[in-house]
mmCIF file of C-alpha atoms in Angstrom:
data_model
loop_
_atom_site.group_PDB
_atom_site.id
_atom_site.type_symbol
_atom_site.label_atom_id
_atom_site.label_comp_id
_atom_site.label_asym_id
_atom_site.label_seq_id
_atom_site.Cartn_x
_atom_site.Cartn_y
_atom_site.Cartn_z
ATOM 1 C CA MET A 1 51.567 -23.000 167.371
ATOM 2 C CA ALA A 2 48.615 -22.384 169.700
ATOM 3 C CA ASP A 3 45.138 -22.065 168.203
ATOM 4 C CA LYS A 4 43.724 -18.571 167.944
ATOM 5 C CA ILE A 5 41.363 -17.547 170.708
ATOM 6 C CA THR A 6 37.823 -16.982 169.432
ATOM 7 C CA SER A 7 35.154 -14.509 170.486
ATOM 8 C CA LEU A 8 33.047 -17.479 171.680
ATOM 9 C CA GLN A 9 35.769 -18.424 174.190
ATOM 10 C CA VAL A 10 35.890 -14.816 175.418
ATOM 11 C CA ALA A 11 32.098 -14.798 175.775
ATOM 12 C CA GLU A 12 32.177 -17.997 177.830
ATOM 13 C CA ARG A 13 34.945 -16.647 180.087
ATOM 14 C CA ALA A 14 33.144 -13.307 180.569
ATOM 15 C CA GLY A 15 29.701 -14.878 181.016
ATOM 16 C CA VAL A 16 28.134 -12.868 178.192
ATOM 17 C CA SER A 17 26.808 -13.581 174.720
ATOM 18 C CA GLN A 18 29.062 -13.730 171.659
ATOM 19 C CA SER A 19 27.211 -10.719 170.219
ATOM 20 C CA ALA A 20 28.092 -8.737 173.352
ATOM 21 C CA VAL A 21 31.773 -9.452 172.717
ATOM 22 C CA SER A 22 31.345 -8.238 169.154
ATOM 23 C CA ARG A 23 29.710 -5.002 170.345
ATOM 24 C CA VAL A 24 32.506 -4.319 172.820
ATOM 25 C CA PHE A 25 35.051 -4.381 169.996
ATOM 26 C CA THR A 26 32.899 -2.423 167.536
ATOM 27 C CA PRO A 27 33.523 1.350 167.755
ATOM 28 C CA GLY A 28 30.335 3.249 168.514
ATOM 29 C CA ALA A 29 28.281 0.172 169.448
ATOM 30 C CA SER A 30 25.922 0.389 172.433
ATOM 31 C CA VAL A 31 27.146 -1.622 175.394
ATOM 32 C CA SER A 32 27.220 -1.103 179.167
ATOM 33 C CA GLN A 33 30.441 -0.282 180.965
ATOM 34 C CA LYS A 34 29.993 -3.369 183.147
ATOM 35 C CA THR A 35 29.943 -5.592 180.059
ATOM 36 C CA VAL A 36 32.907 -3.759 178.565
ATOM 37 C CA ASP A 37 34.961 -4.342 181.704
ATOM 38 C CA LYS A 38 34.092 -8.066 181.867
ATOM 39 C CA VAL A 39 34.785 -8.693 178.195
ATOM 40 C CA ARG A 40 38.056 -6.783 178.089
ATOM 41 C CA LYS A 41 39.263 -8.571 181.236
ATOM 42 C CA ALA A 42 38.450 -11.962 179.705
ATOM 43 C CA ALA A 43 40.058 -10.991 176.395
ATOM 44 C CA GLU A 44 43.254 -9.910 178.149
ATOM 45 C CA GLU A 45 43.419 -13.116 180.176
ATOM 46 C CA LEU A 46 42.954 -15.278 177.079
ATOM 47 C CA GLY A 47 45.103 -13.176 174.766
ATOM 48 C CA TYR A 48 42.222 -12.484 172.389
ATOM 49 C CA ARG A 49 42.480 -9.975 169.533
ATOM 50 C CA PRO A 50 39.422 -9.181 167.394
ATOM 51 C CA ASN A 51 39.631 -9.995 163.690
ATOM 52 C CA VAL A 52 39.101 -6.555 162.192
ATOM 53 C CA LEU A 53 39.206 -7.791 158.586
ATOM 54 C CA ALA A 54 36.593 -10.459 159.217
ATOM 55 C CA ARG A 55 34.334 -7.930 160.903
ATOM 56 C CA ALA A 56 34.758 -5.592 157.959
ATOM 57 C CA MET A 57 33.678 -8.326 155.546
ATOM 58 C CA VAL A 58 30.497 -8.907 157.560
ATOM 59 C CA SER A 59 29.641 -5.257 158.224
ATOM 60 C CA GLY A 60 30.813 -3.840 154.909
ATOM 61 C CA LYS A 61 32.802 -1.229 156.866
ATOM 62 C CA SER A 62 36.572 -1.445 157.137
ATOM 63 C CA ARG A 63 36.962 1.528 159.519
ATOM 64 C CA ILE A 64 39.953 2.475 157.367
ATOM 65 C CA ILE A 65 40.484 5.874 155.728
ATOM 66 C CA GLY A 66 42.850 6.076 152.776
ATOM 67 C CA LEU A 67 45.136 9.114 152.901
ATOM 68 C CA VAL A 68 46.946 10.194 149.721
ATOM 69 C CA VAL A 69 49.852 12.610 150.099
ATOM 70 C CA ALA A 70 52.360 13.777 147.507
ATOM 71 C CA TYR A 71 55.288 14.830 149.650
ATOM 72 C CA LEU A 72 56.248 15.139 153.303
ATOM 73 C CA ASP A 73 59.311 17.388 153.121
ATOM 74 C CA ASN A 74 57.149 20.465 153.738
ATOM 75 C CA TYR A 75 56.883 20.792 157.535
ATOM 76 C CA PHE A 76 53.178 21.607 157.255
ATOM 77 C CA TYR A 77 52.172 18.115 156.169
ATOM 78 C CA PRO A 78 53.817 15.730 158.693
ATOM 79 C CA GLU A 79 52.512 17.799 161.606
ATOM 80 C CA THR A 80 49.042 18.196 160.110
ATOM 81 C CA LEU A 81 48.722 14.557 159.057
ATOM 82 C CA GLU A 82 49.554 13.496 162.620
ATOM 83 C CA ILE A 83 46.688 15.690 163.858
ATOM 84 C CA LEU A 84 44.392 14.220 161.194
ATOM 85 C CA SER A 85 45.340 10.637 162.016
ATOM 86 C CA ASN A 86 44.755 11.189 165.748
ATOM 87 C CA ALA A 87 41.384 12.842 165.084
ATOM 88 C CA LEU A 88 40.216 9.909 162.954
ATOM 89 C CA GLN A 89 41.455 7.381 165.500
ATOM 90 C CA LYS A 90 39.335 9.080 168.155
ATOM 91 C CA GLN A 91 36.350 8.364 165.904
ATOM 92 C CA GLY A 92 37.297 4.683 165.617
ATOM 93 C CA TYR A 93 39.030 4.879 162.236
ATOM 94 C CA HIS A 94 42.536 3.971 161.170
ATOM 95 C CA VAL A 95 44.568 5.691 158.479
ATOM 96 C CA LEU A 96 46.292 3.933 155.591
ATOM 97 C CA VAL A 97 48.835 6.274 153.983
ATOM 98 C CA PHE A 98 49.665 6.137 150.278
ATOM 99 C CA MET A 99 52.349 8.254 148.634
ATOM 100 C CA ALA A 100 51.774 9.766 145.208
ATOM 101 C CA SER A 101 53.347 12.309 142.894
ATOM 102 C CA ASN A 102 51.523 15.309 141.472
ATOM 103 C CA THR A 103 50.742 13.697 138.131
ATOM 104 C CA SER A 104 47.235 12.584 137.239
ATOM 105 C CA GLY A 105 48.302 9.135 136.001
ATOM 106 C CA ASN A 106 50.188 8.362 139.185
ATOM 107 C CA ILE A 107 47.410 9.623 141.447
ATOM 108 C CA ASP A 108 44.738 7.704 139.541
ATOM 109 C CA GLY A 109 46.741 4.500 139.946
ATOM 110 C CA VAL A 110 47.228 5.096 143.672
ATOM 111 C CA VAL A 111 43.535 5.768 144.264
ATOM 112 C CA GLU A 112 42.559 2.655 142.295
ATOM 113 C CA GLU A 113 44.831 0.712 144.660
ATOM 114 C CA ILE A 114 43.246 2.346 147.688
ATOM 115 C CA LEU A 115 39.782 1.285 146.554
ATOM 116 C CA ASP A 116 40.997 -2.335 146.541
ATOM 117 C CA TYR A 117 41.476 -2.028 150.307
ATOM 118 C CA GLN A 118 37.740 -1.395 150.775
ATOM 119 C CA VAL A 119 38.371 1.892 152.576
ATOM 120 C CA ASP A 120 35.408 3.799 154.007
ATOM 121 C CA GLY A 121 36.667 7.162 152.739
ATOM 122 C CA ILE A 122 39.594 8.955 151.123
ATOM 123 C CA VAL A 123 41.406 12.160 152.097
ATOM 124 C CA THR A 124 43.767 13.660 149.546
ATOM 125 C CA ALA A 125 46.410 16.029 150.869
ATOM 126 C CA SER A 126 48.564 18.153 148.553
ATOM 127 C CA VAL A 127 47.429 16.224 145.466
ATOM 128 C CA ALA A 128 44.826 16.757 142.764
ATOM 129 C CA MET A 129 42.455 14.081 141.468
ATOM 130 C CA SER A 130 40.759 14.030 138.094
ATOM 131 C CA SER A 131 37.007 14.658 138.203
ATOM 132 C CA SER A 132 36.387 11.281 136.550
ATOM 133 C CA LEU A 133 38.315 9.477 139.294
ATOM 134 C CA SER A 134 36.460 11.422 141.989
ATOM 135 C CA GLN A 135 33.175 10.305 140.439
ATOM 136 C CA ARG A 136 34.397 6.704 140.312
ATOM 137 C CA CYS A 137 35.057 6.845 144.063
ATOM 138 C CA LEU A 138 31.588 8.248 144.711
ATOM 139 C CA GLN A 139 30.004 5.546 142.549
ATOM 140 C CA ALA A 140 31.852 2.968 144.650
ATOM 141 C CA GLY A 141 30.332 4.506 147.783
ATOM 142 C CA VAL A 142 33.665 5.951 148.945
ATOM 143 C CA PRO A 143 33.474 9.673 149.832
ATOM 144 C CA VAL A 144 36.442 11.931 149.050
ATOM 145 C CA VAL A 145 37.588 15.055 150.879
ATOM 146 C CA HIS A 146 40.360 17.212 149.436
ATOM 147 C CA PHE A 147 42.589 18.655 152.162
ATOM 148 C CA ASN A 148 44.452 21.892 151.389
ATOM 149 C CA ARG A 149 43.330 21.672 147.767
ATOM 150 C CA PHE A 150 40.166 22.981 146.131
ATOM 151 C CA GLU A 151 38.630 21.169 143.179
ATOM 152 C CA ASN A 152 35.238 22.060 141.785
ATOM 153 C CA THR A 153 34.009 18.479 141.486
ATOM 154 C CA ASP A 154 30.384 17.484 142.078
ATOM 155 C CA GLY A 155 29.858 15.583 145.322
ATOM 156 C CA VAL A 156 33.400 16.110 146.641
ATOM 157 C CA SER A 157 34.231 18.232 149.682
ATOM 158 C CA SER A 158 37.280 20.487 149.945
ATOM 159 C CA VAL A 159 38.854 22.057 153.023
ATOM 160 C CA THR A 160 41.440 24.790 152.543
ATOM 161 C CA SER A 161 42.693 27.959 154.103
ATOM 162 C CA ASP A 162 41.334 31.151 152.577
ATOM 163 C CA ASN A 163 44.371 31.388 150.325
ATOM 164 C CA TYR A 164 43.002 34.206 148.198
ATOM 165 C CA GLU A 165 42.349 36.511 151.148
ATOM 166 C CA GLY A 166 45.673 35.500 152.700
ATOM 167 C CA GLY A 167 47.455 36.635 149.535
ATOM 168 C CA ARG A 168 45.558 39.934 149.639
ATOM 169 C CA GLU A 169 46.575 40.526 153.254
ATOM 170 C CA LEU A 170 50.252 40.022 152.460
ATOM 171 C CA ALA A 171 50.038 42.511 149.592
ATOM 172 C CA ARG A 172 48.424 45.107 151.858
ATOM 173 C CA PHE A 173 51.108 44.513 154.482
ATOM 174 C CA LEU A 174 54.020 44.964 152.065
ATOM 175 C CA VAL A 175 52.563 48.045 150.392
ATOM 176 C CA ALA A 176 51.803 49.608 153.786
ATOM 177 C CA GLY A 177 55.464 49.020 154.622
ATOM 178 C CA GLY A 178 56.490 51.329 151.779
ATOM 179 C CA HIS A 179 57.672 48.665 149.339
ATOM 180 C CA GLU A 180 57.466 49.645 145.686
ATOM 181 C CA LYS A 181 59.236 46.758 143.907
ATOM 182 C CA ILE A 182 57.455 43.630 145.078
ATOM 183 C CA GLY A 183 58.232 40.158 143.745
ATOM 184 C CA TYR A 184 56.509 36.787 143.955
ATOM 185 C CA ILE A 185 57.982 33.256 143.900
ATOM 186 C CA ALA A 186 55.245 30.822 142.930
ATOM 187 C CA GLY A 187 54.703 27.248 144.017
ATOM 188 C CA TRP A 188 53.641 24.348 141.802
ATOM 189 C CA GLU A 189 51.322 25.955 139.289
ATOM 190 C CA GLY A 190 48.962 22.990 139.176
ATOM 191 C CA ALA A 191 47.974 23.543 142.815
ATOM 192 C CA SER A 192 44.895 25.516 143.840
ATOM 193 C CA THR A 193 46.806 26.810 146.871
ATOM 194 C CA GLN A 194 49.399 28.406 144.583
ATOM 195 C CA ARG A 195 46.790 29.753 142.193
ATOM 196 C CA ASP A 196 44.642 31.353 144.885
ATOM 197 C CA ARG A 197 47.512 32.847 146.873
ATOM 198 C CA GLU A 198 48.958 34.496 143.782
ATOM 199 C CA ALA A 199 45.563 35.695 142.560
ATOM 200 C CA GLY A 200 44.770 37.362 145.878
ATOM 201 C CA PHE A 201 48.230 38.889 146.096
ATOM 202 C CA CYS A 202 48.212 40.317 142.566
ATOM 203 C CA ASP A 203 44.606 41.530 142.770
ATOM 204 C CA ALA A 204 45.369 43.468 145.948
ATOM 205 C CA LEU A 205 48.533 44.954 144.444
ATOM 206 C CA THR A 206 46.479 46.126 141.462
ATOM 207 C CA ASP A 207 43.848 47.633 143.765
ATOM 208 C CA LEU A 208 46.637 49.514 145.553
ATOM 209 C CA GLY A 209 48.165 50.792 142.312
ATOM 210 C CA GLN A 210 51.226 48.547 142.511
ATOM 211 C CA PRO A 211 52.109 46.267 139.568
ATOM 212 C CA LEU A 212 53.939 43.032 140.368
ATOM 213 C CA PHE A 213 57.618 43.864 139.876
ATOM 214 C CA ALA A 214 59.083 40.357 139.392
ATOM 215 C CA ARG A 215 57.916 36.740 139.283
ATOM 216 C CA ASP A 216 59.567 33.329 139.221
ATOM 217 C CA VAL A 217 58.531 29.749 140.006
ATOM 218 C CA GLY A 218 59.827 27.595 142.862
ATOM 219 C CA ASP A 219 57.439 24.646 142.403
ATOM 220 C CA PHE A 220 57.185 24.150 146.204
ATOM 221 C CA ASP A 221 60.716 22.723 145.925
ATOM 222 C CA VAL A 222 63.737 23.908 147.919
ATOM 223 C CA ASP A 223 66.271 23.745 145.073
ATOM 224 C CA ARG A 224 63.907 25.391 142.583
ATOM 225 C CA ALA A 225 63.099 28.125 145.108
ATOM 226 C CA ARG A 226 66.774 28.804 145.725
ATOM 227 C CA ALA A 227 67.389 29.055 141.978
ATOM 228 C CA ALA A 228 64.378 31.357 141.581
ATOM 229 C CA ALA A 229 65.713 33.651 144.311
ATOM 230 C CA ASN A 230 69.111 33.798 142.651
ATOM 231 C CA ALA A 231 67.582 34.647 139.278
ATOM 232 C CA MET A 232 65.346 37.323 140.777
ATOM 233 C CA PHE A 233 67.886 39.022 143.056
ATOM 234 C CA ASN A 234 71.280 38.470 141.438
ATOM 235 C CA VAL A 235 70.795 41.641 139.381
ATOM 236 C CA THR A 236 71.584 45.327 139.707
ATOM 237 C CA SER A 237 70.018 47.085 142.688
ATOM 238 C CA GLU A 238 67.561 49.053 140.526
ATOM 239 C CA ASN A 239 66.252 45.792 139.007
ATOM 240 C CA ARG A 240 66.052 43.994 142.346
ATOM 241 C CA PRO A 241 62.791 43.663 144.332
ATOM 242 C CA ASP A 242 62.695 45.286 147.751
ATOM 243 C CA ALA A 243 60.196 42.664 148.987
ATOM 244 C CA VAL A 244 59.138 39.159 147.982
ATOM 245 C CA PHE A 245 56.199 36.920 148.825
ATOM 246 C CA VAL A 246 57.230 33.254 148.649
ATOM 247 C CA ALA A 247 54.215 30.968 148.167
ATOM 248 C CA ASN A 248 54.975 28.779 151.193
ATOM 249 C CA ASP A 249 57.346 28.736 154.166
ATOM 250 C CA HIS A 250 59.154 25.623 152.930
ATOM 251 C CA MET A 251 60.439 27.602 149.948
ATOM 252 C CA ALA A 252 60.807 30.844 151.908
ATOM 253 C CA PHE A 253 63.507 29.324 154.126
ATOM 254 C CA ALA A 254 65.558 28.379 151.054
ATOM 255 C CA VAL A 255 65.008 31.846 149.572
ATOM 256 C CA MET A 256 66.179 33.520 152.785
ATOM 257 C CA ASP A 257 69.284 31.331 152.910
ATOM 258 C CA GLU A 258 70.123 32.185 149.301
ATOM 259 C CA LEU A 259 69.598 35.913 149.849
ATOM 260 C CA ARG A 260 71.786 36.003 152.953
ATOM 261 C CA PHE A 261 74.536 33.514 152.206
ATOM 262 C CA GLY A 262 74.509 33.388 148.416
ATOM 263 C CA LEU A 263 73.931 37.055 147.602
ATOM 264 C CA ASP A 264 74.979 38.772 150.838
ATOM 265 C CA LEU A 265 71.694 40.660 151.212
ATOM 266 C CA LYS A 266 70.286 41.682 154.579
ATOM 267 C CA ILE A 267 66.751 40.771 155.659
ATOM 268 C CA PRO A 268 64.726 42.953 156.082
ATOM 269 C CA GLU A 269 67.075 45.903 155.494
ATOM 270 C CA ASP A 270 67.690 45.086 151.810
ATOM 271 C CA VAL A 271 64.642 42.975 151.143
ATOM 272 C CA SER A 272 61.554 41.927 153.091
ATOM 273 C CA VAL A 273 60.496 38.258 152.851
ATOM 274 C CA VAL A 274 57.046 36.864 153.692
ATOM 275 C CA GLY A 275 55.695 33.324 153.423
ATOM 276 C CA PHE A 276 52.593 31.220 153.964
ATOM 277 C CA ASP A 277 51.846 28.331 156.417
ATOM 278 C CA ASP A 278 53.568 29.290 159.706
ATOM 279 C CA VAL A 279 55.337 25.959 160.170
ATOM 280 C CA PRO A 280 57.473 25.612 163.333
ATOM 281 C CA PRO A 281 60.821 26.799 161.847
ATOM 282 C CA ALA A 282 59.155 30.098 160.886
ATOM 283 C CA ALA A 283 59.414 31.083 164.557
ATOM 284 C CA TRP A 284 63.085 30.082 164.861
ATOM 285 C CA ARG A 285 65.464 33.001 165.361
ATOM 286 C CA ALA A 286 67.334 31.967 162.213
ATOM 287 C CA TYR A 287 64.272 32.803 160.079
ATOM 288 C CA ASP A 288 61.849 34.844 162.217
ATOM 289 C CA LEU A 289 59.515 34.708 159.217
ATOM 290 C CA THR A 290 56.466 36.908 158.747
ATOM 291 C CA THR A 291 53.838 34.585 157.324
ATOM 292 C CA MET A 292 50.162 33.652 157.067
ATOM 293 C CA ARG A 293 49.171 30.946 159.545
ATOM 294 C CA GLN A 294 47.286 27.926 158.268
ATOM 295 C CA ARG A 295 45.146 26.777 161.200
ATOM 296 C CA ALA A 296 45.738 23.047 160.940
ATOM 297 C CA ASN A 297 43.510 22.080 163.868
ATOM 298 C CA LEU A 298 40.484 23.808 162.347
ATOM 299 C CA MET A 299 41.244 22.403 158.906
ATOM 300 C CA VAL A 300 41.447 18.873 160.313
ATOM 301 C CA GLU A 301 38.245 19.340 162.304
ATOM 302 C CA GLU A 302 36.353 20.407 159.184
ATOM 303 C CA THR A 303 37.886 17.565 157.157
ATOM 304 C CA VAL A 304 36.879 14.894 159.655
ATOM 305 C CA ASP A 305 33.375 16.351 160.051
ATOM 306 C CA ALA A 306 32.826 16.404 156.290
ATOM 307 C CA LEU A 307 34.200 12.898 155.796
ATOM 308 C CA LEU A 308 32.164 11.304 158.594
ATOM 309 C CA ALA A 309 29.005 13.084 157.457
ATOM 310 C CA HIS A 310 29.417 11.476 154.023
ATOM 311 C CA ILE A 311 30.210 8.053 155.502
ATOM 312 C CA GLU A 312 27.350 8.021 157.988
ATOM 313 C CA ASN A 313 24.686 9.564 155.746
ATOM 314 C CA PRO A 314 25.870 9.347 152.136
ATOM 315 C CA THR A 315 22.589 10.289 150.496
ATOM 316 C CA ALA A 316 21.820 13.318 152.676
ATOM 317 C CA ALA A 317 25.238 14.840 153.309
ATOM 318 C CA ALA A 318 25.907 17.762 150.990
ATOM 319 C CA PRO A 319 29.493 18.397 149.829
ATOM 320 C CA ARG A 320 31.243 21.226 151.647
ATOM 321 C CA GLN A 321 33.643 23.830 150.326
ATOM 322 C CA VAL A 322 35.340 25.254 153.415
ATOM 323 C CA ALA A 323 37.897 28.081 153.397
ATOM 324 C CA ILE A 324 39.329 28.937 156.831
ATOM 325 C CA SER A 325 40.693 32.399 157.538
ATOM 326 C CA THR A 326 44.451 32.816 157.991
ATOM 327 C CA PRO A 327 45.870 35.306 160.509
ATOM 328 C CA LEU A 328 48.992 37.252 159.592
ATOM 329 C CA ILE A 329 51.876 36.474 161.954
ATOM 330 C CA VAL A 330 54.238 39.452 161.986
ATOM 331 C CA ARG A 331 57.870 38.694 162.811
ATOM 332 C CA GLY A 332 61.224 40.180 161.849
ATOM 333 C CA SER A 333 61.761 39.089 158.224
ATOM 334 C CA ALA A 334 59.801 42.013 156.801
ATOM 335 C CA ARG A 335 59.591 45.728 157.426
ATOM 336 C CA VAL A 336 56.659 46.425 159.750
ATOM 337 C CA PRO A 337 54.514 49.417 158.693
ATOM 338 C CA ASP A 338 54.196 52.191 161.248
ATOM 339 C CA SER A 339 50.415 52.021 160.954
ATOM 340 C CA TRP A 340 50.066 48.249 161.266
ATOM 341 C CA PRO A 341 47.631 46.738 161.924
ATOM 342 C CA PRO A 342 45.422 49.208 160.058
ATOM 343 C CA GLN A 343 42.764 50.880 162.170
ATOM 344 C CA GLU A 344 39.134 50.084 161.481
ATOM 345 C CA GLY A 345 37.370 53.153 160.400
#
C-alpha cells in the first residue's frame, strides 16, 4: 500500500508554504486565487486529500452539524432536509444525520451520541429535546436550533412556521365557505406544531361563533389518520362533519383516501378537506389539496443564520424565536367561498 501524501509534499510541488496548503483546504480562510489554483493542481497530481479529522483536532472545529430527525415518511422532511444540507455545505459544513423517535429518553441518548462526534452545532427536526439536555449542549459549547418545533428553552433558537395564524386562516376559510359542522384530526399531541395549529384553528372558530364539531387524533401517522377519519365520518349524515382540517398533508392524503374509497364520500361535495405543509403530492390531481404552505427555503435560511451566528459568536448571539408566515394555497379539495379572499376594508 502506498504511503499517504502529506500537505508538505503538496506544498513542495506547488512551491508554497505548508500553511498555505492548510488555508486552501480550510473553508473561509484567506488565500489568493493564484495560490488556490497552484495548490489544488498539485494536490490533484499527487492524489492528496486533506485530513479533516486531524484539522478538527487542531482547530477545535469539526465543521460538522448534527441533525436529529424523528421520521422521514412525511414528504415535508426529506425535501426540506436536502435544502438544509445543501445550505450548510455552501457554508463549509457537513451534516451528520441521526434518527430518533419522539420519546425523551431516546432523543437524549441520540444527542449524547452526537456530542461524542464533536459537532459544531445541532439542528433538531420534528423532535423535542428536554430543557436539561438543551442546557447540557450549551454548556458543551454546542448551539442548538429547533427546526419546525418551538421550545421555550433559554439560549436555544427555534424556527417554525406561524402555525397558530395558519390554523386561524383555515378556520376563517372554512367558515366563509358556509361550513357549520367542522372537524379536526390532530397530529402527535406532544408536538408544538400540532398544539399551535389546533389552538389557532379553535380560537378562530370560537371568534366566529362556531364550536368545533368533532375531533380525533391521527398522531402524524397514516394508519392512525385513516382510522380517525373512519371513526369521525362513518356515522349518520347529521352526525358527520361537512369539513375537516387535518393537521398535516401527510395525514390528509390518508384521510381523503379513506373518505373516498372506504366511505364513498365525495370531496368537496360531501366534505371539504384542508391540510398543512403543501408537500408536492398536494398539487397532484389525485388530491388537489387546499393547504397552508410551509416556506421551507425561508425556514432553512433562518435556521442556518441562527446556527452560524451562535457558532461564530457564541457569547454575543441572542437566541431567536422565528415564526414564518404561511400562505393559504386554495385548490379543489374544499369548497371555495364566493367572497374569497376577503376584501381589505
